[in-house]
Coordinates of C-alpha atoms and ligand atoms in Angstrom, one line a residue:
M420 CA 3.3 12.8 -77.6
R421 CA 1.9 12.9 -74.1
Q422 CA 2.6 9.9 -72.0
N423 CA -0.6 9.9 -69.9
G424 CA -3.0 11.1 -72.6
N425 CA -5.6 8.5 -72.1
A426 CA -5.8 8.5 -68.3
R427 CA -8.8 10.5 -66.9
I428 CA -8.3 11.8 -63.4
L429 CA -11.0 13.4 -61.3
V430 CA -9.7 16.0 -58.8
L431 CA -12.2 16.4 -56.0
G432 CA -11.7 19.8 -54.3
G433 CA -9.7 21.0 -57.3
D434 CA -10.4 24.7 -56.6
G435 CA -8.6 24.5 -53.3
F436 CA -5.0 25.3 -52.1
C437 CA -3.7 21.8 -52.9
G438 CA -6.2 20.8 -55.5
W439 CA -5.7 23.6 -57.9
P440 CA -2.0 23.3 -58.4
T441 CA -2.4 19.5 -58.5
A442 CA -5.0 19.8 -61.3
L443 CA -2.6 22.0 -63.3
Y444 CA 0.4 19.7 -62.7
L445 CA -1.5 16.6 -63.8
S446 CA -3.0 18.4 -66.8
R447 CA 0.5 19.4 -67.9
Q448 CA 1.7 15.8 -67.4
G449 CA -0.8 14.7 -70.0
Y450 CA -3.7 13.4 -67.9
A451 CA -7.2 14.4 -68.8
V452 CA -8.2 16.3 -65.7
T453 CA -11.7 17.1 -64.4
I454 CA -12.2 19.2 -61.3
V455 CA -15.2 18.6 -59.0
D456 CA -15.9 21.2 -56.3
N457 CA -18.8 22.8 -54.5
F458 CA -16.8 26.0 -53.9
S459 CA -17.6 25.8 -50.1
R460 CA -14.0 27.1 -49.4
R461 CA -14.8 30.4 -51.2
L462 CA -18.1 30.6 -49.3
I463 CA -16.3 30.1 -46.0
D464 CA -14.0 33.0 -46.9
E465 CA -17.3 35.0 -47.1
E466 CA -18.5 33.6 -43.8
L467 CA -15.2 34.6 -42.1
G468 CA -15.0 38.0 -44.0
V469 CA -11.6 37.0 -45.3
E470 CA -9.8 37.1 -48.7
P471 CA -6.7 35.1 -49.5
L472 CA -3.5 37.1 -49.5
T473 CA -3.2 36.3 -53.2
P474 CA -5.8 37.6 -55.7
I475 CA -7.4 34.3 -56.9
E476 CA -9.7 34.3 -60.0
S477 CA -13.0 32.6 -60.3
I478 CA -12.7 28.9 -61.3
G479 CA -14.0 29.7 -64.8
Q480 CA -11.4 32.3 -65.4
R481 CA -8.7 30.0 -64.0
I482 CA -9.6 27.2 -66.4
Q483 CA -10.0 29.6 -69.3
C484 CA -6.5 31.1 -68.6
W485 CA -5.0 27.6 -68.4
W486 CA -6.4 26.8 -71.8
E487 CA -5.0 30.1 -73.2
M488 CA -1.5 29.5 -71.7
T489 CA -1.2 25.8 -72.6
G490 CA -4.0 24.7 -75.0
L491 CA -5.0 22.1 -72.4
N492 CA -8.6 21.8 -71.3
I493 CA -9.7 21.0 -67.7
G494 CA -13.3 19.9 -67.2
L495 CA -15.4 21.2 -64.3
H496 CA -18.4 19.9 -62.3
R497 CA -20.0 21.7 -59.5
L498 CA -21.1 19.0 -57.0
D499 CA -21.4 18.8 -53.2
L500 CA -19.9 15.4 -52.5
A501 CA -21.6 15.2 -49.1
C502 CA -25.1 15.5 -50.7
D503 CA -25.1 15.1 -54.5
Y504 CA -24.8 11.3 -54.6
D505 CA -26.6 10.4 -57.9
P506 CA -24.7 12.9 -60.1
L507 CA -21.5 11.7 -58.6
V508 CA -22.2 8.1 -59.5
E509 CA -23.2 9.2 -63.0
L510 CA -20.0 11.2 -63.4
I511 CA -17.8 8.3 -62.3
A512 CA -19.7 5.8 -64.5
E513 CA -19.4 8.1 -67.5
T514 CA -15.8 9.1 -67.2
R515 CA -14.4 5.8 -65.7
P516 CA -11.4 7.6 -64.3
A517 CA -8.1 5.8 -63.7
A518 CA -7.8 7.7 -60.4
I519 CA -9.9 10.0 -58.2
V520 CA -7.8 12.4 -56.1
H521 CA -9.9 13.3 -53.0
F522 CA -9.0 16.7 -51.5
A523 CA -12.6 17.8 -50.9
E524 CA -13.0 18.2 -47.2
Q525 CA -13.2 21.0 -44.7
R526 CA -9.5 21.1 -43.7
A527 CA -8.9 23.7 -41.0
A528 CA -8.5 22.5 -37.4
P529 CA -9.3 25.9 -35.9
Y530 CA -12.4 26.3 -38.1
S531 CA -13.6 22.9 -37.0
M532 CA -13.3 23.9 -33.3
K533 CA -15.0 27.3 -33.5
S534 CA -18.5 26.2 -32.3
S535 CA -20.7 23.1 -32.2
R536 CA -22.1 24.3 -35.6
H537 CA -18.6 24.2 -37.1
K538 CA -17.9 20.8 -35.5
R539 CA -21.1 19.3 -36.9
Y540 CA -20.6 20.8 -40.3
T541 CA -17.0 19.5 -40.5
V542 CA -18.0 15.9 -39.5
S543 CA -21.1 15.9 -41.7
N544 CA -19.2 17.3 -44.7
N545 CA -16.0 15.2 -44.5
I546 CA -17.4 11.8 -43.5
N547 CA -20.3 12.0 -46.0
A548 CA -18.0 13.2 -48.8
T549 CA -15.6 10.2 -48.2
N550 CA -18.4 7.7 -47.7
N551 CA -20.3 8.9 -50.8
L552 CA -17.2 8.7 -52.9
L553 CA -16.4 5.2 -51.9
A554 CA -20.0 4.0 -52.3
A555 CA -20.2 5.8 -55.7
V556 CA -17.0 4.0 -57.0
V557 CA -18.7 0.7 -56.0
D558 CA -22.1 1.6 -57.6
A559 CA -20.5 2.9 -60.8
G560 CA -18.8 -0.5 -61.2
V561 CA -15.3 0.9 -61.9
D562 CA -11.9 -0.2 -60.8
T563 CA -10.8 3.3 -60.0
H564 CA -7.9 4.0 -57.7
V565 CA -8.9 6.5 -54.9
V566 CA -6.0 8.7 -53.8
H567 CA -7.0 10.5 -50.5
L568 CA -5.3 13.4 -48.8
G569 CA -5.1 12.4 -45.2
T570 CA -3.0 14.1 -42.5
M571 CA -0.1 13.4 -40.2
G572 CA -2.4 14.5 -37.4
V573 CA -4.3 11.1 -37.3
Y574 CA -1.2 9.7 -35.5
G575 CA -1.1 12.5 -32.9
Y576 CA 2.4 14.0 -32.9
G577 CA 4.3 11.6 -30.8
S578 CA 5.4 8.0 -30.6
A579 CA 7.0 5.6 -28.1
G580 CA 10.4 6.9 -29.3
M581 CA 10.5 5.2 -32.7
K582 CA 9.8 6.8 -36.1
I583 CA 6.0 6.9 -36.8
P584 CA 5.5 4.2 -39.4
E585 CA 3.6 4.6 -42.6
G586 CA 0.1 3.7 -41.4
Y587 CA 0.5 0.3 -39.8
L588 CA 2.1 -0.7 -36.5
D589 CA 3.7 -4.1 -35.8
V590 CA 2.2 -5.5 -32.6
E591 CA 2.7 -8.7 -30.7
I592 CA -0.2 -10.0 -28.7
P593 CA 0.3 -12.5 -25.8
L594 CA -2.3 -15.3 -25.8
E595 CA -3.6 -17.2 -22.7
N596 CA -1.6 -20.3 -23.7
G597 CA 1.7 -18.4 -23.6
Q598 CA 2.1 -18.1 -27.3
R599 CA 2.6 -14.6 -28.9
V600 CA 0.9 -13.6 -32.2
S601 CA 2.4 -10.9 -34.5
Q602 CA 0.0 -8.6 -36.4
Q603 CA 0.0 -5.3 -38.2
I604 CA -2.8 -3.0 -37.2
L605 CA -3.7 0.6 -38.2
Y606 CA -1.5 2.9 -36.1
P607 CA -3.6 3.9 -33.1
T608 CA -5.2 7.2 -34.0
N609 CA -5.0 10.2 -31.7
P610 CA -6.6 13.2 -33.3
G611 CA -6.2 16.7 -31.8
S612 CA -9.2 18.5 -33.4
I613 CA -12.6 17.6 -34.8
Y614 CA -11.1 18.1 -38.3
H615 CA -8.3 15.6 -37.5
L616 CA -10.9 13.2 -36.1
T617 CA -12.7 13.1 -39.4
K618 CA -9.5 12.0 -41.1
S619 CA -9.2 9.3 -38.5
Q620 CA -12.7 8.1 -39.4
D621 CA -11.9 8.3 -43.1
Q622 CA -9.2 5.6 -42.4
L623 CA -11.9 3.2 -41.2
L624 CA -14.1 3.9 -44.3
F625 CA -11.1 3.2 -46.6
A626 CA -10.3 0.0 -44.7
Y627 CA -13.9 -1.2 -44.9
Y628 CA -14.6 -0.5 -48.6
N629 CA -11.2 -2.0 -49.4
K630 CA -11.9 -5.2 -47.5
N631 CA -15.6 -5.5 -48.5
D632 CA -15.6 -4.2 -52.1
G633 CA -12.0 -4.4 -53.1
V634 CA -11.7 -0.6 -53.7
R635 CA -8.1 0.3 -54.3
V636 CA -7.0 3.2 -52.0
T637 CA -3.9 5.2 -51.3
D638 CA -4.1 7.4 -48.2
L639 CA -1.5 10.1 -48.1
H640 CA -0.8 11.3 -44.6
Q641 CA 0.4 14.7 -45.4
G642 CA 2.2 17.2 -43.1
I643 CA 1.6 21.0 -43.2
V644 CA 1.9 22.3 -46.7
W645 CA 3.9 25.5 -47.1
G646 CA 4.6 27.8 -50.1
T647 CA 2.2 29.0 -52.6
Q648 CA 3.3 28.7 -56.2
T649 CA 4.2 25.8 -58.4
A650 CA 5.8 25.9 -61.9
E651 CA 2.2 25.8 -63.4
T652 CA 0.5 28.4 -61.1
S653 CA 3.4 30.8 -61.8
L654 CA 2.7 30.8 -65.6
D655 CA 0.3 33.7 -65.3
E656 CA -1.1 35.8 -62.4
R657 CA -4.6 34.6 -63.2
L658 CA -3.5 31.1 -62.2
I659 CA -2.1 32.1 -58.8
N660 CA -2.8 29.7 -55.9
R661 CA -4.6 30.8 -52.8
F662 CA -2.5 31.9 -49.8
D663 CA -4.5 31.7 -46.5
Y664 CA -3.1 33.8 -43.6
D665 CA -6.1 34.3 -41.3
G666 CA -6.4 32.8 -37.8
D667 CA -8.6 29.9 -39.0
Y668 CA -7.1 28.7 -42.3
G669 CA -3.6 30.2 -42.3
T670 CA -1.1 27.4 -41.5
V671 CA 1.9 28.2 -39.3
L672 CA 4.7 28.6 -41.7
N673 CA 2.7 30.6 -44.3
R674 CA 1.4 32.8 -41.5
F675 CA 4.9 33.5 -40.2
L676 CA 6.1 34.3 -43.8
M677 CA 3.2 36.8 -44.2
Q678 CA 3.7 38.2 -40.8
A679 CA 7.4 38.8 -41.5
A680 CA 6.5 40.5 -44.8
T681 CA 3.9 42.8 -43.2
G682 CA 6.0 43.8 -40.2
H683 CA 3.7 41.8 -37.8
E684 CA 5.1 39.9 -34.8
L685 CA 5.4 36.2 -35.4
T686 CA 2.6 34.6 -33.4
V687 CA 4.1 31.6 -31.7
H688 CA 1.5 29.7 -29.7
G689 CA 2.6 28.9 -26.2
T690 CA 6.3 28.0 -25.9
G691 CA 6.4 27.0 -29.6
G692 CA 7.6 23.6 -28.5
Q693 CA 5.2 21.8 -30.9
T694 CA 7.1 19.8 -33.6
R695 CA 5.3 19.3 -36.8
A696 CA 5.9 17.8 -40.3
F697 CA 6.1 20.0 -43.4
I698 CA 6.1 19.7 -47.2
H699 CA 6.3 22.3 -50.0
I700 CA 3.3 22.6 -52.3
S701 CA 5.5 21.6 -55.3
D702 CA 6.3 18.4 -53.6
T703 CA 2.6 17.8 -52.8
V704 CA 1.7 17.8 -56.5
R705 CA 4.6 15.6 -57.4
C706 CA 3.6 13.1 -54.6
I707 CA 0.1 12.9 -56.0
Q708 CA 1.4 11.9 -59.4
L709 CA 3.8 9.3 -57.9
A710 CA 0.8 7.8 -56.0
I711 CA -1.3 7.8 -59.2
D712 CA 1.4 6.1 -61.2
S713 CA 2.0 3.3 -58.8
P714 CA -1.5 2.1 -57.8
P715 CA -2.0 -0.7 -55.3
A716 CA -2.5 -4.1 -56.9
A717 CA -6.0 -5.7 -56.9
G718 CA -6.7 -7.1 -53.5
E719 CA -4.0 -5.1 -51.8
R720 CA -4.9 -3.5 -48.5
V721 CA -5.1 0.3 -48.2
R722 CA -1.7 1.7 -49.0
I723 CA -0.7 4.5 -46.5
M724 CA 2.3 6.8 -47.2
N725 CA 3.6 9.6 -45.1
Q726 CA 3.7 12.7 -47.3
M727 CA 6.1 15.0 -45.6
T728 CA 9.8 15.9 -46.1
E729 CA 11.0 17.5 -42.9
T730 CA 10.0 18.2 -39.3
H731 CA 10.5 21.5 -37.4
R732 CA 9.7 22.9 -34.0
V733 CA 7.4 26.0 -34.2
R734 CA 9.8 28.2 -32.2
D735 CA 12.7 27.2 -34.4
L736 CA 10.7 28.1 -37.5
A737 CA 9.9 31.5 -36.0
K738 CA 13.6 32.1 -35.1
M739 CA 14.7 31.0 -38.7
I740 CA 12.3 33.5 -40.2
A741 CA 13.0 36.2 -37.7
D742 CA 16.8 35.9 -38.4
A743 CA 16.2 36.1 -42.1
S744 CA 13.7 39.0 -42.1
G745 CA 14.3 41.0 -38.9
A746 CA 10.7 40.2 -37.7
K747 CA 10.0 40.1 -33.9
V748 CA 8.7 36.9 -32.3
A749 CA 5.7 37.0 -29.9
F750 CA 4.9 34.1 -27.6
V751 CA 1.0 34.3 -27.4
D752 CA -1.4 32.2 -25.3
N753 CA -2.1 29.0 -27.1
P754 CA -5.7 28.9 -28.2
R755 CA -5.5 25.1 -28.8
N756 CA -5.5 22.2 -26.5
E757 CA -2.3 20.4 -27.6
A758 CA 1.0 19.2 -26.0
A759 CA 3.2 22.2 -25.3
E760 CA 6.3 20.3 -26.4
N761 CA 6.7 17.1 -28.5
E762 CA 9.3 15.2 -30.5
L763 CA 8.3 13.9 -33.9
F764 CA 10.1 11.3 -35.9
V765 CA 8.5 10.1 -39.1
E766 CA 9.1 7.4 -41.7
N767 CA 8.7 8.7 -45.3
D768 CA 10.6 6.2 -47.3
S769 CA 7.7 5.2 -49.6
L770 CA 7.4 8.4 -51.6
C771 CA 11.2 9.0 -51.6
N772 CA 11.6 5.5 -53.0
L773 CA 9.1 6.3 -55.7
G774 CA 11.2 9.2 -56.8
L775 CA 10.3 12.3 -54.6
K776 CA 13.2 14.8 -54.4
P777 CA 12.3 17.0 -51.5
T778 CA 12.3 20.8 -51.6
F779 CA 13.7 21.8 -48.2
L780 CA 12.8 24.9 -46.3
A781 CA 16.2 26.5 -46.5
Q782 CA 15.9 26.5 -50.3
G783 CA 12.6 28.2 -50.7
L784 CA 12.1 30.4 -47.7
M785 CA 13.4 33.8 -48.8
E786 CA 11.8 33.5 -52.2
E787 CA 8.4 32.9 -50.6
I788 CA 8.9 36.0 -48.3
S789 CA 9.8 38.3 -51.1
E790 CA 7.9 37.0 -54.2
V791 CA 4.6 36.1 -52.6
A792 CA 4.0 37.3 -49.1
G793 CA 5.9 40.6 -49.8
K794 CA 4.3 41.2 -53.2
Y795 CA 0.8 40.9 -51.8
A796 CA 1.4 42.3 -48.3
H797 CA -0.8 45.3 -49.1
R798 CA -3.8 42.9 -49.3
C799 CA -3.4 41.7 -45.6
N800 CA -6.0 42.7 -43.1
P801 CA -4.1 42.7 -39.7
D802 CA -7.4 42.3 -37.8
L803 CA -7.7 38.8 -39.3
I804 CA -4.3 37.6 -38.1
P805 CA -5.1 36.6 -34.5
C806 CA -6.5 33.1 -34.0
R807 CA -9.8 33.4 -32.2
S808 CA -10.9 29.7 -32.3
Y809 CA -10.4 28.2 -28.9
W810 CA -10.4 24.5 -28.3
C811 CA -12.1 25.1 -24.9
A812 CA -15.9 25.7 -25.2
R813 CA -16.2 28.4 -22.6
K814 CA -13.4 30.6 -24.1
N815 CA -14.9 30.0 -27.5
Q816 CA -18.4 31.2 -26.4
E817 CA -16.9 34.4 -24.9
S818 CA -15.0 35.0 -28.1
S819 CA -18.0 34.3 -30.4
L820 CA -20.3 36.7 -28.4
G821 CA -18.0 39.5 -29.4
E822 CA -17.9 38.4 -33.0
G823 CA -21.4 37.2 -33.7
I824 CA -20.4 33.7 -34.7
G825 CA -20.7 30.2 -33.4
I826 CA -24.3 30.2 -32.1
D827 CA -26.6 27.4 -33.4
T828 CA -29.8 28.8 -34.8
E829 CA -30.9 26.0 -37.1
D830 CA -31.4 22.3 -36.3
S831 CA -29.2 21.0 -39.1
A832 CA -25.6 20.0 -39.4
E833 CA -25.6 19.9 -43.2
A834 CA -24.1 23.3 -43.9
P835 CA -26.2 25.9 -42.1
H836 CA -23.5 28.5 -42.0
L837 CA -23.1 28.3 -45.7
R838 CA -26.7 28.8 -46.6
Q839 CA -26.6 32.5 -46.1
V840 CA -24.0 32.9 -48.8
L841 CA -25.1 30.1 -51.2
G842 CA -27.1 32.5 -53.2
R843 CA -23.9 34.3 -54.3
A844 CA -22.2 31.0 -55.2
Q845 CA -22.9 31.4 -58.9
N846 CA -20.9 34.7 -59.0
L847 CA -17.9 32.9 -57.5
I848 CA -17.9 30.3 -60.2
G849 CA -18.0 32.6 -63.2
P850 CA -17.8 31.4 -66.8
T851 CA -16.8 27.8 -67.3
S852 CA -14.9 26.1 -70.1
S853 CA -16.8 22.8 -70.0
Ligands
LIG977 P1 -8.9 23.8 -49.3 O1 -9.9 24.1 -48.3 O2 -8.1 24.9 -49.9 O3 -9.5 22.9 -50.5 C1 -10.5 22.0 -50.3 C2 -11.5 22.1 -51.5 O4 -12.5 21.1 -51.4 C3 -12.1 23.5 -51.6 O5 -12.0 24.0 -52.9 C4 -13.6 23.2 -51.2 O6 -14.5 24.0 -51.9 C5 -13.8 21.7 -51.7 N1 -14.8 21.0 -50.9 C6 -14.9 20.9 -49.6 N2 -16.0 20.2 -49.3 C7 -16.5 19.8 -50.4 C8 -17.7 19.0 -50.8 N3 -18.5 18.5 -49.9 N4 -18.0 18.8 -52.1 C9 -17.2 19.4 -53.1 N5 -16.1 20.1 -52.8 C10 -15.8 20.3 -51.5 O7 -7.9 22.7 -48.6 P2 -6.5 22.2 -49.0 O8 -5.5 23.0 -48.2 O9 -6.3 22.3 -50.5 O10 -6.5 20.7 -48.5 C11 -6.9 19.7 -49.4 C12 -6.9 18.4 -48.7 O11 -5.5 18.1 -48.2 C13 -7.8 18.4 -47.4 O12 -8.5 17.1 -47.4 C14 -6.8 18.5 -46.3 O13 -7.3 17.7 -45.2 C15 -5.5 17.8 -46.9 N6 -4.3 18.4 -46.2 C16 -4.0 19.7 -46.4 C17 -2.9 20.3 -45.8 C18 -2.5 21.7 -45.8 O14 -1.6 22.1 -45.2 N7 -3.3 22.5 -46.6 C19 -2.0 19.4 -45.1 C20 -2.4 18.0 -45.0 C21 -3.5 17.6 -45.6
LIG978 N1 0.7 27.7 -34.6 C1 1.4 28.8 -34.0 N2 1.2 30.0 -34.5 C2 0.3 30.3 -35.5 C3 -0.4 29.2 -36.1 C4 -0.2 27.9 -35.6 O1 2.3 28.6 -33.1 O2 0.1 31.5 -35.8 C5 1.0 26.3 -34.2 C6 -0.3 25.6 -33.8 O3 -0.6 25.8 -32.4 C7 0.2 24.1 -34.0 C8 1.1 24.2 -35.2 O4 1.5 25.6 -35.3 O5 0.9 23.6 -32.9 C9 0.6 23.8 -36.5 O6 -0.6 24.6 -36.8 P1 -1.2 24.7 -38.3 O7 -2.4 25.6 -38.3 O8 -0.1 25.1 -39.2 O9 -1.5 23.2 -38.7 P2 -2.7 22.3 -38.4 O10 -3.8 22.9 -37.6 O11 -2.2 21.0 -37.8 O12 -3.4 21.9 -39.8 C10 -2.7 22.0 -41.0 C11 -3.7 21.9 -42.1 C12 -4.5 20.6 -42.1 C13 -3.5 19.4 -42.1 C14 -2.4 19.6 -41.0 C15 -1.3 18.6 -41.2 O13 -4.6 23.0 -42.0 O14 -5.3 20.5 -43.2 O15 -4.1 18.2 -42.0 O16 -1.8 20.9 -41.1 S1 -0.6 18.0 -39.7 O17 -0.3 19.2 -38.8 O18 0.6 17.3 -40.0 O19 -1.6 17.2 -39.0

């Protein structure tokens, strides 16, 4: 008998790197899962001329395979959350989900900084998707718990020396009459890219709809996700998760793993003194369930939890992987505008207290190098490894002249760069099971 059999969960962005394994995990835990996605991530692969290192199937084939392997059905709706408002309200009103997990945003900082077009697309897509979701929950008249994937990057990556708290900061304000008033405020946000900026703005949308309409929200401020496979995506190669390694979407640890496996130098930006927070993909999916199973009470303010398990300095990561694999480390010019060196201390008690048992880097590293990066190394295109998105406009223009990207030709921020490939979207979706 499945414990969660009656609970319907919508997974927005369920075809993506975090969304797909989460959809499978929740399905296996007994929730009735429906994926909502517009497949923009697959279209962006086309725009960038990139394929993931791992050979991912169409969403239809993925869902079909899941049914064959487990007898479990996953529903599917193709919607653009930033535009398709009425169908979204209908879907929520019809399914009355216990929770909606919101992964559906443009999530790469380098991509968001490539050009004004990419900045405008990222802002338009992400803010509209989040606002539409919240407005739709209100319009549908449901008491659904919204679980959002935020980012550690909303805090910036530093503090006054204390651990970064989980969302709220205790402050004391001196009044003119000499009294001092204590308050908790949202931790001052300090985003480093346009992408991170949209996550900061999401926080205000959540606070507003929570205050005004009583929408129950959990915002999970997640660190950099590493690894590829979970127990569920490993069941059959047709279920494999995507592994991004290119200069825009590849995240640092997965890039280093792939670089080690393909004999490429490990591309440390600047001095590698940047310290960041990390979490394994298996822990991501577990955290989502922990959040779903412990919703905030009616009337409770937005609950913010830091979803990370360890912090590392980039050059230490490179050394760890170089020592394990024999790879060489290259210190390259940093294309980003970020602090060269930072310390990072983070509170993460909430999810650990709910039952998270972290997977630490030392446990999974070699397995990732050999079983994923090594196995699919032949699919790597080395030309796609360098990061060519510069935070500084002039350098970006110089770079885009060489590549034919980044120049605005249309007066719309909606998704102009995607239009050229939209016609092929149907092929990417393939047959569907629902
Ligand atoms: P991803 O790009 O692989 O997946 C996002 C999915 O959302 C894609 O399938 C995409 O097609 C879909 N999507 C985007 N815009 C949409 C729209 N308007 N309508 C419908 N679907 C849309 O990204 P990911 O790595 O799985 O990240 C998921 C979420 O987790 C993001 O919000 C990201 O900010 C957050 N996050 C990711 C990481 C990480 O390291 N990957 C770390 C912290 C937080
Ligand atoms: N870096 C290198 N070499 C590389 C790639 C990156 O040194 O080849 C450095 C970057 O300069 C940066 C750090 O590694 O200092 C992290 O970069 P990243 O691309 O791994 O991570 P980031 O851009 O911060 O974004 C990723 C996800 C994003 C998520 C965020 C969580 O793409 O969706 O929100 O991690 S966090 O970093 O905690 O804000």
